[in-house]
Short mmCIF file of C-alpha atoms and ligand atoms in Angstrom, two decimals:
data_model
loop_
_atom_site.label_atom_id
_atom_site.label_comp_id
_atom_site.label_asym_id
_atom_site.label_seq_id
_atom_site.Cartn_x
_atom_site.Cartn_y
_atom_site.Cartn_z
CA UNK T 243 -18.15 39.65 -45.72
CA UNK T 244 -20.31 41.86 -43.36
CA UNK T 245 -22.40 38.76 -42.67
CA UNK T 246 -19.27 36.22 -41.80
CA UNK T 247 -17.69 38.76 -39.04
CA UNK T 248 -21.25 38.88 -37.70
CA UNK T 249 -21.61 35.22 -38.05
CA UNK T 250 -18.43 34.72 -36.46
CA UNK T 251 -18.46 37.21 -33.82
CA UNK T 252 -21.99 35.50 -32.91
CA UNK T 253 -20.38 31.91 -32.78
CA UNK T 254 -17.41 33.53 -30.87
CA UNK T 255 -19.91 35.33 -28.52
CA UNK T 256 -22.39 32.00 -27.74
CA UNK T 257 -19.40 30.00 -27.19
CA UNK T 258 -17.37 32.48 -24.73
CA UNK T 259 -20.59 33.50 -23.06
CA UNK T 260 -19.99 37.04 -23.90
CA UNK T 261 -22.69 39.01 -25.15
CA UNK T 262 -22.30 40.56 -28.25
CA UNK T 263 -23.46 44.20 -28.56
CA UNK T 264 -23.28 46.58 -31.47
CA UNK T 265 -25.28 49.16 -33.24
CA UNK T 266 -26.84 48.29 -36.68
CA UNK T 267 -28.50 50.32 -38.90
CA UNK T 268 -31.82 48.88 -40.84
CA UNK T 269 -34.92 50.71 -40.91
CA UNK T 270 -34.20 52.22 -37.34
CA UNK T 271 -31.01 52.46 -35.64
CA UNK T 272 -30.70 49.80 -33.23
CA UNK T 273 -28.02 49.56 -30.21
CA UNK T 274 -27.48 47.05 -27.66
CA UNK T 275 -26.73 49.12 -25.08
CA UNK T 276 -25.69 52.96 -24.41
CA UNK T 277 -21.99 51.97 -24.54
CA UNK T 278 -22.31 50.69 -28.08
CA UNK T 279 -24.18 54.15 -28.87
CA UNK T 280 -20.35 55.87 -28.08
CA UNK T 281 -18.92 54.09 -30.83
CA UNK T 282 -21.20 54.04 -33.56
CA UNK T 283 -19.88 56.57 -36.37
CA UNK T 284 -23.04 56.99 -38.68
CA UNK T 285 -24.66 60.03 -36.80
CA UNK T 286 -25.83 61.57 -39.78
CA UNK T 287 -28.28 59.24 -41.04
CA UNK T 288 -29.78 58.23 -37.48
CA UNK T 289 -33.55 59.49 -37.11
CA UNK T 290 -34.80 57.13 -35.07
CA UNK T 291 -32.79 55.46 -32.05
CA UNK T 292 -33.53 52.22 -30.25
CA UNK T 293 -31.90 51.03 -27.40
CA UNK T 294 -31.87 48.15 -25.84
CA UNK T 295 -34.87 45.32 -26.51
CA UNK T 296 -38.17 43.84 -24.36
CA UNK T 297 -36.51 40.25 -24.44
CA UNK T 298 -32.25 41.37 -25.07
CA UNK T 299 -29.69 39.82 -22.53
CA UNK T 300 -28.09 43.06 -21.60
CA UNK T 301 -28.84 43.99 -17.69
CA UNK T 302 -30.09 47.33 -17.46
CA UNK T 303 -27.36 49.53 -15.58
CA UNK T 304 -27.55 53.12 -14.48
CA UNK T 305 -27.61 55.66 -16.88
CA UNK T 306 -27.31 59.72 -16.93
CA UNK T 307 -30.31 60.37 -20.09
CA UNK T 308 -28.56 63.59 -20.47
CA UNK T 309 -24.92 62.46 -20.49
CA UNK T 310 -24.96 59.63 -21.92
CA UNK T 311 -26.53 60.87 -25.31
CA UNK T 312 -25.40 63.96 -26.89
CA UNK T 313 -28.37 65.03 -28.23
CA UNK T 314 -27.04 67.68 -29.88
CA UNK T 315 -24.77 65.76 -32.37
CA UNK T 316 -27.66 64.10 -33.28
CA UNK T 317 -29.46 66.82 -35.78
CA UNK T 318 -31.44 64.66 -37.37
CA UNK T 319 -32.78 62.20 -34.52
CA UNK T 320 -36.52 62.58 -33.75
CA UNK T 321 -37.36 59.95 -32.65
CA UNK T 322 -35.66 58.06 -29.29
CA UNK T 323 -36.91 54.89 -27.85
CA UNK T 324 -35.17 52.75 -24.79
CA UNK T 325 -35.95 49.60 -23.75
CA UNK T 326 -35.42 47.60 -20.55
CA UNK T 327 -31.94 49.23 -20.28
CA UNK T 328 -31.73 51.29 -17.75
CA UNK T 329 -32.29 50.63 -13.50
CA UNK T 330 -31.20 53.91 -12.17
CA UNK T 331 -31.64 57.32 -13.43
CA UNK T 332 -27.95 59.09 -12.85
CA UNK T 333 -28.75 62.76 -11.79
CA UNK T 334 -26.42 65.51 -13.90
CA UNK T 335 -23.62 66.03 -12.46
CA UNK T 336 -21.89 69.14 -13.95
CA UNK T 337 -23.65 71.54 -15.43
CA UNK T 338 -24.05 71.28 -19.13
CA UNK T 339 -25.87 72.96 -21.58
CA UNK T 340 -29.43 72.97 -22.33
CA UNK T 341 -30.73 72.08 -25.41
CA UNK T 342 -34.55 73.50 -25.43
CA UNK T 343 -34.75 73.44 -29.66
CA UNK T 344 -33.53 69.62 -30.69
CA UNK T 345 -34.65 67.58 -33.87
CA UNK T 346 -35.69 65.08 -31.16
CA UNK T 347 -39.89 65.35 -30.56
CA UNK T 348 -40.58 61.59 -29.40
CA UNK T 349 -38.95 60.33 -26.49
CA UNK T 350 -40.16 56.70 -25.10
CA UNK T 351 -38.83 54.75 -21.85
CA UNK T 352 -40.26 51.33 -21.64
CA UNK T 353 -39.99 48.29 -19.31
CA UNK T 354 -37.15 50.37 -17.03
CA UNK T 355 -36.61 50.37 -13.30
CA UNK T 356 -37.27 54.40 -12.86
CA UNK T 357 -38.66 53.95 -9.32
CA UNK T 358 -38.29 58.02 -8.55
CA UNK T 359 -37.91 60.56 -11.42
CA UNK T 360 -36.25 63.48 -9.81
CA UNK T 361 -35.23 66.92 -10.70
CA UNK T 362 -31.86 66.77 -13.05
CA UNK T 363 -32.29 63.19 -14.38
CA UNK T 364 -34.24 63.82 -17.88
CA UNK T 365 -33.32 66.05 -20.78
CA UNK T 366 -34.21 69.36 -21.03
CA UNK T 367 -35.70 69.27 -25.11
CA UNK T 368 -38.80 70.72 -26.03
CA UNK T 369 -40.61 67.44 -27.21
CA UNK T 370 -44.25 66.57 -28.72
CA UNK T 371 -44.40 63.52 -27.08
CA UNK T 372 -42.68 61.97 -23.83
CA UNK T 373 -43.77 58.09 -22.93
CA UNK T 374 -42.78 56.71 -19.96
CA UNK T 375 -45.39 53.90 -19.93
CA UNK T 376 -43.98 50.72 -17.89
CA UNK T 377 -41.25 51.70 -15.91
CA UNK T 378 -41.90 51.01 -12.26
CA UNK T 379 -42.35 54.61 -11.19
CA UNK T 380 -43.60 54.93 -7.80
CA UNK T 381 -43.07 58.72 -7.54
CA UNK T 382 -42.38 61.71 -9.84
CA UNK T 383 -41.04 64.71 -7.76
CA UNK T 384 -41.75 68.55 -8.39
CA UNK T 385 -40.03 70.16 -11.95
CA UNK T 386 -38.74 66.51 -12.78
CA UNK T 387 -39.50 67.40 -16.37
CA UNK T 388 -39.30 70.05 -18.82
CA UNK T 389 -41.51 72.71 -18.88
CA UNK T 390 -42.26 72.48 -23.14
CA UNK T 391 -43.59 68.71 -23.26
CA UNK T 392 -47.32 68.74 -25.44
CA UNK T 393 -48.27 65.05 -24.55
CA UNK T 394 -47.27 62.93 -21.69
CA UNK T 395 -48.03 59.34 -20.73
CA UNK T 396 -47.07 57.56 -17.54
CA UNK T 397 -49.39 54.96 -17.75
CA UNK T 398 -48.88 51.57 -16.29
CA UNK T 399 -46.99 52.64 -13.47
CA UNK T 400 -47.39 52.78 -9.73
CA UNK T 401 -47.81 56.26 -9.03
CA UNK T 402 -50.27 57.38 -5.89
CA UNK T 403 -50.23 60.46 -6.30
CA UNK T 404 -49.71 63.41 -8.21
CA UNK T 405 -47.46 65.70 -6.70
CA UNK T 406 -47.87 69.69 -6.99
CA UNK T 407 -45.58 70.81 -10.13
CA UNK T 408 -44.07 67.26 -10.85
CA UNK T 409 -46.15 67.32 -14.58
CA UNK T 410 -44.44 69.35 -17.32
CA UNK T 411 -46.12 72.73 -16.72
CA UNK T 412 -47.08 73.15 -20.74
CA UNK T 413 -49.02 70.06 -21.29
CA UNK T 414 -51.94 69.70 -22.83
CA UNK T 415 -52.35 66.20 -22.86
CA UNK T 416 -51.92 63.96 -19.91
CA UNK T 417 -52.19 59.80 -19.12
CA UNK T 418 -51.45 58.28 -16.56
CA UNK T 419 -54.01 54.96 -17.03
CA UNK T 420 -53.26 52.42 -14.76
CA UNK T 421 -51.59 53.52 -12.04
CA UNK T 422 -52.27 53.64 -8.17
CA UNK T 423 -53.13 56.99 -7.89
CA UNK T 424 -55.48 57.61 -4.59
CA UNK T 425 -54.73 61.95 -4.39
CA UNK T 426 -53.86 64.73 -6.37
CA UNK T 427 -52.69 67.81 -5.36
CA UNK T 428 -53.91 71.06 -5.67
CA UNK T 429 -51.14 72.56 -8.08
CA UNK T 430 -51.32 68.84 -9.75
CA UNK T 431 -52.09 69.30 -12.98
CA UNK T 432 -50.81 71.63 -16.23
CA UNK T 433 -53.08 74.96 -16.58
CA UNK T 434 -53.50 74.52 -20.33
CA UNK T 435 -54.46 70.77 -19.99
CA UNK T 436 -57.02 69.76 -22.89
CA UNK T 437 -56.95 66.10 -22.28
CA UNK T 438 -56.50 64.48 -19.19
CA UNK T 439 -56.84 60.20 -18.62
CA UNK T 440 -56.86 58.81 -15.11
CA UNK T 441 -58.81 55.73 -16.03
CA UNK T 442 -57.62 52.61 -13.81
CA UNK T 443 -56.97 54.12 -10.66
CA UNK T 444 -57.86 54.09 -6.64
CA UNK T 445 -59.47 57.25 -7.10
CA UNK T 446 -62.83 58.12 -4.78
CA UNK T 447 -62.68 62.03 -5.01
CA UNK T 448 -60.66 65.24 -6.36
CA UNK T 449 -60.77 68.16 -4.43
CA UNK T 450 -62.12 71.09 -6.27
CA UNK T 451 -58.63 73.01 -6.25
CA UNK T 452 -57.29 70.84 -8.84
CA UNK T 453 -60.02 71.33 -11.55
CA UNK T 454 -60.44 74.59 -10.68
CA UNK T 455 -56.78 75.33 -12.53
CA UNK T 456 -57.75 73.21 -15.70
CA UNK T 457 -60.39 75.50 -17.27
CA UNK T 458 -59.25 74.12 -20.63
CA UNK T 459 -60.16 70.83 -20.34
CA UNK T 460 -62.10 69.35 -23.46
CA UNK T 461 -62.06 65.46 -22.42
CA UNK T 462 -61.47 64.18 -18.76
CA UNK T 463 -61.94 59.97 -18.68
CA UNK T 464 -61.86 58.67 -15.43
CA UNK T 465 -63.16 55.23 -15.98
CA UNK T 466 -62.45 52.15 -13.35
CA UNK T 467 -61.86 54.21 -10.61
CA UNK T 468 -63.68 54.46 -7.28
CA UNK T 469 -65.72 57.39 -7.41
CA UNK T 470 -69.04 57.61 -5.42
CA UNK T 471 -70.43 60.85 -6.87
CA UNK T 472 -69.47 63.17 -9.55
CA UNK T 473 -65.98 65.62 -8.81
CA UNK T 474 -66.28 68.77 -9.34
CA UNK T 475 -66.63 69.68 -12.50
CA UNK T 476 -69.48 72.43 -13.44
CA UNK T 477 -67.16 74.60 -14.17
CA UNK T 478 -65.48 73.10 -17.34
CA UNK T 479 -67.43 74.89 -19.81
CA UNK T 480 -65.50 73.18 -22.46
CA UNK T 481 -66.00 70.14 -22.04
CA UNK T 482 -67.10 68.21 -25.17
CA UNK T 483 -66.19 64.16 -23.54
CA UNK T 484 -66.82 63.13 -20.06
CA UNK T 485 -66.43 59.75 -18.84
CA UNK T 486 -66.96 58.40 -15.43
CA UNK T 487 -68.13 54.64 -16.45
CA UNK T 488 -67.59 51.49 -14.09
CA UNK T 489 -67.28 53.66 -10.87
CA UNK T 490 -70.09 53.79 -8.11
CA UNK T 491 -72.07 56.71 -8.40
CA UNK T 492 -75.48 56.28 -7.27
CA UNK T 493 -76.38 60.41 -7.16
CA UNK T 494 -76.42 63.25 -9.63
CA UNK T 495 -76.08 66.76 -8.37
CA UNK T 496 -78.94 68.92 -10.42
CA UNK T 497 -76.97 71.25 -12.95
CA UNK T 498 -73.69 69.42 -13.04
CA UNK T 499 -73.69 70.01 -17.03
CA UNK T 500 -75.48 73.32 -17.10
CA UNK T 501 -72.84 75.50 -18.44
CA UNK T 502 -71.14 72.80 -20.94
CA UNK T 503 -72.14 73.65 -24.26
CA UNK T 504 -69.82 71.92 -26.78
CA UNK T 505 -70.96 68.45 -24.82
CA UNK T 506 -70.50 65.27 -26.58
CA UNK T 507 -70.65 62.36 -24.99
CA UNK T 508 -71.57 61.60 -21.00
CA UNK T 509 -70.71 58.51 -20.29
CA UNK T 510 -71.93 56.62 -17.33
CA UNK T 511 -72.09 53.62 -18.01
CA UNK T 512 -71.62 51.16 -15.46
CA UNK T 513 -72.83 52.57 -12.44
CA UNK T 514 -75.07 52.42 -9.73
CA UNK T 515 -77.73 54.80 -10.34
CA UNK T 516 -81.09 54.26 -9.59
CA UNK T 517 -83.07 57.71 -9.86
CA UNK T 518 -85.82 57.28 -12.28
CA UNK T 519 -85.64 61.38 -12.35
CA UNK T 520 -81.70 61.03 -13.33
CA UNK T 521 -82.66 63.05 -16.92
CA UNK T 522 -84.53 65.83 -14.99
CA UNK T 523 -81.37 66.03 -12.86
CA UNK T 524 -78.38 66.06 -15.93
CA UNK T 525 -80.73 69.14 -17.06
CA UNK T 526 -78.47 69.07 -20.25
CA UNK T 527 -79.22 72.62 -21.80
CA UNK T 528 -80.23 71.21 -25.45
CA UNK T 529 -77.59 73.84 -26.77
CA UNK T 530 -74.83 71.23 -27.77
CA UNK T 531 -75.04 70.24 -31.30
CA UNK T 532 -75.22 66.51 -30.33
CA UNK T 533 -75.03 65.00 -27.23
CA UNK T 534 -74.72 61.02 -26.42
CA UNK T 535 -75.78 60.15 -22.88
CA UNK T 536 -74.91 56.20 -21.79
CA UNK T 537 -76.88 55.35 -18.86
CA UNK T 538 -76.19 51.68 -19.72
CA UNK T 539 -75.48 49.01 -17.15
CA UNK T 540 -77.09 50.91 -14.63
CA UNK T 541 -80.03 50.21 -11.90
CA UNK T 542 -82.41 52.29 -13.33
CA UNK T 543 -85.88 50.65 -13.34
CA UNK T 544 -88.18 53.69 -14.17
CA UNK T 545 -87.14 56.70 -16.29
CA UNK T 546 -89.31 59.86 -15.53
CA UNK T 547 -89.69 61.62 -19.25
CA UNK T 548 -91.97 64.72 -18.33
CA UNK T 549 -90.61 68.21 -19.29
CA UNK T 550 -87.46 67.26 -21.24
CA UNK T 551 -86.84 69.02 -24.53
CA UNK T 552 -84.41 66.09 -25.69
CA UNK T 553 -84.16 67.15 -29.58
CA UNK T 554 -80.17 66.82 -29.80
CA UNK T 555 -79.64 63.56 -27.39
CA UNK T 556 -78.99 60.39 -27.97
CA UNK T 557 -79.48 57.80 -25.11
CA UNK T 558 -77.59 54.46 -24.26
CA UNK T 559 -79.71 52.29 -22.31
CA UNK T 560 -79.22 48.74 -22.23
CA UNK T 561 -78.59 46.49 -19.38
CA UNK T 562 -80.99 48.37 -16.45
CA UNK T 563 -83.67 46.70 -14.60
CA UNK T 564 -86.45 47.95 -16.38
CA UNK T 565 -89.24 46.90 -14.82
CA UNK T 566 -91.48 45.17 -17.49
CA UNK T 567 -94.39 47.34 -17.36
CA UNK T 568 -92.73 50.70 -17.60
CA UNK T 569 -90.25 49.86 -20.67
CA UNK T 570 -92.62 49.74 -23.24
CA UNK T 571 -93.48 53.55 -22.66
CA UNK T 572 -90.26 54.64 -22.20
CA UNK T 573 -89.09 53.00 -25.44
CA UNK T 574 -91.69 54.78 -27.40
CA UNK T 575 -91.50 57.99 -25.99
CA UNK T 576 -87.73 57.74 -26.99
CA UNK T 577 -87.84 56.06 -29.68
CA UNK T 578 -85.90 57.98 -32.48
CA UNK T 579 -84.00 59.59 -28.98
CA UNK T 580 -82.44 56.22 -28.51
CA UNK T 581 -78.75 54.65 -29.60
CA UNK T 582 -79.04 52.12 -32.09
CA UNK T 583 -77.04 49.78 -29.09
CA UNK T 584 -80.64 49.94 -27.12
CA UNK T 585 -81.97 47.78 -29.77
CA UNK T 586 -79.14 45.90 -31.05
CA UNK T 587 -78.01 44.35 -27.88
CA UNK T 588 -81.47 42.80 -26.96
CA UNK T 589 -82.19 41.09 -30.18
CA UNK T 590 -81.11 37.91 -28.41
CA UNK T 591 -83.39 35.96 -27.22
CA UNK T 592 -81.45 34.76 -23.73
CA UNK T 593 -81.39 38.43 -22.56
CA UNK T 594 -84.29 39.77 -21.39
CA UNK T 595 -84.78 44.09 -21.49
CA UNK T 596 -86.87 43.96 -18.31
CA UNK T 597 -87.11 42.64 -15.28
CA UNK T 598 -90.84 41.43 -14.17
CA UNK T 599 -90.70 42.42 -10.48
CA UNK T 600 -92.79 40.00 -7.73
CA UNK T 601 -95.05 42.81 -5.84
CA UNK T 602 -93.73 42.59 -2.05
CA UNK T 603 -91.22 40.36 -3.00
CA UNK T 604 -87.83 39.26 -1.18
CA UNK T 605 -85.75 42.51 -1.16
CA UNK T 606 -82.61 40.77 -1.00
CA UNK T 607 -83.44 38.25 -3.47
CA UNK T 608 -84.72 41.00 -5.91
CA UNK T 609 -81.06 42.94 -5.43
CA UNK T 610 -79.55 38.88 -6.53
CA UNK T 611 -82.07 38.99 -9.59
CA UNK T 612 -81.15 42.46 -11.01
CA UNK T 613 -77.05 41.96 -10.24
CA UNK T 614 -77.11 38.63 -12.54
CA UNK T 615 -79.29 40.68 -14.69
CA UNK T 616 -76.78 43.36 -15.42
CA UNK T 617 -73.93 40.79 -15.15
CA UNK T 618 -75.63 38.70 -18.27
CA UNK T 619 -75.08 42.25 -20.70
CA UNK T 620 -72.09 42.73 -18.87
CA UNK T 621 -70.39 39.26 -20.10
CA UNK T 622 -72.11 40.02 -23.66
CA UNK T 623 -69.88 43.57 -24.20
CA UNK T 624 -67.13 42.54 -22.67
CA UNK T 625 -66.50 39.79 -25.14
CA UNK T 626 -67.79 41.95 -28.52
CA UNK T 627 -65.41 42.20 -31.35
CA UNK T 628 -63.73 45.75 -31.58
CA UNK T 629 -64.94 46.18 -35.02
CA UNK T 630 -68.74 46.54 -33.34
CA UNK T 631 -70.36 49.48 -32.40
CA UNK T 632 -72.00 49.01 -29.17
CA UNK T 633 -69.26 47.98 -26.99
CA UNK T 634 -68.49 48.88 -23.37
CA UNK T 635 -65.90 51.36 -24.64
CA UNK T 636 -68.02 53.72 -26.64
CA UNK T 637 -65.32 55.06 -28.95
CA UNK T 638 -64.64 59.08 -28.82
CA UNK T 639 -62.52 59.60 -31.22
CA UNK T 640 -65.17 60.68 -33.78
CA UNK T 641 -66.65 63.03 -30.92
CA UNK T 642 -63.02 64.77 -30.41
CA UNK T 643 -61.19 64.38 -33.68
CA UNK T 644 -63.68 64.07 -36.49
CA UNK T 645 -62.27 63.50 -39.97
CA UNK T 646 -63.41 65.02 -42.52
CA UNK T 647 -63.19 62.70 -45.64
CA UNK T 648 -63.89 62.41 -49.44
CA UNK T 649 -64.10 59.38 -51.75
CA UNK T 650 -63.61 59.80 -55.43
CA UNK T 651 -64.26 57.32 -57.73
CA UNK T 652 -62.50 56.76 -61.00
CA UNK T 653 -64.27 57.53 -64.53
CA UNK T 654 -63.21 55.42 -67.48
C1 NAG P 7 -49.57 72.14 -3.24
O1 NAG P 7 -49.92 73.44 -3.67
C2 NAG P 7 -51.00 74.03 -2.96
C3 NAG P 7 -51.37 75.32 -3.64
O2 NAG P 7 -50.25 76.09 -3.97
C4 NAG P 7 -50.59 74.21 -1.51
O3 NAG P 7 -51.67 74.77 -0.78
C5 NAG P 7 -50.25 72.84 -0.93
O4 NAG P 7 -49.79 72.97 0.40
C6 NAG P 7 -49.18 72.16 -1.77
N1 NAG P 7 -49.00 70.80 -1.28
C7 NAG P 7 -47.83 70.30 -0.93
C8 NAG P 7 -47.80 68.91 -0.41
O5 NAG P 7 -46.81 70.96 -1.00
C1 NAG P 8 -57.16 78.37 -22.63
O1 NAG P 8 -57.53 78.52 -23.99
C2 NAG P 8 -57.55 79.87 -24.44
C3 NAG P 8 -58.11 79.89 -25.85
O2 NAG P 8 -57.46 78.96 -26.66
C4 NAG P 8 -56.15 80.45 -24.32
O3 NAG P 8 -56.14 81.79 -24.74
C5 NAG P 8 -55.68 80.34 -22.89
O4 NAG P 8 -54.34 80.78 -22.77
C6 NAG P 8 -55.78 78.90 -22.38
N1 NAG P 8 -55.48 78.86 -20.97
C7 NAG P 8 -54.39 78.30 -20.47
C8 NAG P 8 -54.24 78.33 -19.00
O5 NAG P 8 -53.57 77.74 -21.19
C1 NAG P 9 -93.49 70.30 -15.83
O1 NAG P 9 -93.71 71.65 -16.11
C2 NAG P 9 -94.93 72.16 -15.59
C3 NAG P 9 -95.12 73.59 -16.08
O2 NAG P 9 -93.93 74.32 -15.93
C4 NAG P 9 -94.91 72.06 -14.06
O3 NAG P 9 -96.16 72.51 -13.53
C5 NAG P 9 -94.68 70.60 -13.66
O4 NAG P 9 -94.53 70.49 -12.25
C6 NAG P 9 -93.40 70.08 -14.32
N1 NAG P 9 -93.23 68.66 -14.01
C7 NAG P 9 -92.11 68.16 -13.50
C8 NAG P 9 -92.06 66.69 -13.25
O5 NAG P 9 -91.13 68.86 -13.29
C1 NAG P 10 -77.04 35.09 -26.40
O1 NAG P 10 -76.65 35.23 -25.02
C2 NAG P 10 -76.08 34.08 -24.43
C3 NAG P 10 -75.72 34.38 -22.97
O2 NAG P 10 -76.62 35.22 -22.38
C4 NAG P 10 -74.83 33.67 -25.19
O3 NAG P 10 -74.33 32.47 -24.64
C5 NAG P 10 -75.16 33.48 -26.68
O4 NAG P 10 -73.96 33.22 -27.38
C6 NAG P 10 -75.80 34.73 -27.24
N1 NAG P 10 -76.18 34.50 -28.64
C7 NAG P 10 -75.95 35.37 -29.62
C8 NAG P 10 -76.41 35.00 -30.99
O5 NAG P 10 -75.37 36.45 -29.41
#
């Protein structure tokens, strides 16, 4: 019966050219649009809400997110996606209650016209995780969002910058991947941040003001940006994952990593450095338990090895210049120091590990050897399976969030 009124309401609504909206409940609520939302009766069994869909018909319209939901009705609702429904964010306008203690904890916004989040337009709920990945957001303007929001992700927009106070002030875990972002400023960034990901930006420098707030920090990725030298950051004692690769850093200040004892990973991969003393200067202290260091795809032709105590560290080398008569050395001396990638990438044939250099030879010819050098291993990562180790993505999770497991077997 259920099915024919559908079935005819769809022929009705195909042959009228109306669009046929509704709510329907399967595994997830689902709603066409926020009107259909006001009319659907079976509150008390909605925990997750999704409205609107990637490829629907419905046009997107303006919406008020905290007038057109009643969030408190919902008591059971944790979870709230919408999809390419809305193009204007409607500001509040009469004061209502807040609601700082909902049953909602995940709130996503994807493929909507936001533009410019401003003070007033989002709900005022304590959440675990707010997504607003894909919406067109040029700008996000100071206290746009609650204060009580753990985890927040604006990648894939077109933010420049980050404005002073426009990030919920109790984050501790920030992404915005992707974006356009050029500046941040000094009161940028969440005091109790723990993770922050800018990776995929314009970014050449960050003025010391803005990590000087973030003591916190435990793993700051700023991959694919435009960076020229290290920022700031000796001061982040805790860091345990730093990750600068495919940037342009050609110099190391001596002592950046000094102070960081719980020290992971280091990754700088990708880069442009060339000082053969480049160990010397990350003067690593040896304290950290374990420390991975990639140096890979690099312009490194030397390595100097001579008063390193390098007991905990683990090196990434592959894809740097080496010259030819140097390598061999520097491969023994490391030899149980070195990631298993060092070896494993090499084994073919069509890739050399060093470069023989012509004494005296053509400078600029020598610069076109060693850049279709480091292209060749380039091409080779890029186009490894993800189930591989040595990739150009070195994963981190089992640096940050290590799992402790254990297998039983069964006994007759
Ligand atoms: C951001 O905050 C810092 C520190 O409070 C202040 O010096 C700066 O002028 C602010 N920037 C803007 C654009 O308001
Ligand atoms: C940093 O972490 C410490 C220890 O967990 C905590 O006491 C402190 O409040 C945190 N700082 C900020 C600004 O959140
Ligand atoms: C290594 O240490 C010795 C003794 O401290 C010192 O004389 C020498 O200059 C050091 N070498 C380098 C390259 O730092
Ligand atoms: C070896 O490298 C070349 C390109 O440098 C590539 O075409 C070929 O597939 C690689 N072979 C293996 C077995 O990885």
């Amino acid at each position: 019966m259920v099915n024919r009124v559908f079935l005819v309401g769809f022929i009705f609504a195909t042959f009228f050219g109306v669009i046929w909206c509704a709510c329907r409940q399967s595994y997830v609520t689902k709603c066409d649009h926020f009107e259909d939302l006001k009319k659907y009766e079976d509150i008390e069994n909605m925990r997750t809400l999704i409205i609107g869909s990637e490829h629907g018909d419905v046009e997107p319209s303006p919406v008020s997110l905290i007038e057109d939901l009643d969030y408190y009705s919902y008591y059971r609702l944790s979870t709230v996606i919408i999809v390419r429904s809305i193009n204007q964010l409607k500001p509040q306008l009469s004061w209502k209650c807040d609601y700082h203690e909902s049953s909602l904890k995940y709130f996503t916004l994807y493929a909507n016209k936001l533009k410019v989040i401003e003070k007033d337009q989002l709900p005022r709920i304590s959440l675990k995780l707010f997504s607003l990945v894909n919406n067109g957001i040029e700008s996000v303007k100071p206290y746009a969002f609650y204060h009580q929001i753990e985890e927040i992700d604006l990648s894939e927009n077109l933010l420049e910058v980050i404005e002073n106070d426009s990030l919920p002030s109790e984050s501790t875990s920030v992404s915005i991947r992707n974006n356009k972002l050029a500046h941040i400023e000094a009161d940028g960034l969440p005091k109790g941040l723990k993770n922050l990901n800018l990776a995929g930006n314009q970014l050449r420098y960050i003025p010391p003001e803005v990590l000087k707030n973030v003591k916190n920090l435990t793993e700051l990725t700023l991959r694919h940006n435009k960076f020229n030298s290290l920022p700031p950051i000796k001061h982040l004692e805790q860091l345990v994952v730093f990750d600068i690769s495919f940037n342009s850093i050609s110099t190391l200040e001596r002592g950046t990593f000094e102070k960081m004892d719980n020290l992971k990973l280091i990754d700088l991969s990708d880069n442009n450095i060339h000082q053969s003393d480049v160990l010397q200067l990350l003067s690593t202290p040896g304290k950290q338990p374990s420390l991975t260091v990639s140096l890979a795809l690099n312009r490194l032709s030397n390595l100097e090895l001579e008063n390193l105590s390098l007991q905990t560290q683990t090196f990434v080398l592959y894809g740097n210049p080496w010259k030819c008569n140097v390598w061999h050395e520097i491969k023994k001396s490391l030899s149980v120091r070195e990631s298993d990638c060092s070896f494993e990438l090499p084994s073919n044939e069509t890739l050399p590990i060093c470069v023989s250099y012509v004494v005296d030879g053509d400078y600029s010819a020598r610069e076109t050897e060693i850049a279709k050098f480091v292209a060749a291993f380039r091409e080779i990562l890029k186009n490894r399976p993800r189930n591989v180790y040595c990739r150009d993505d070195l994963s981190r999770n089992k640096w940050l969030y290590p799992i402790k497991r254990n297998c039983y077997g069964f006994h007759g």
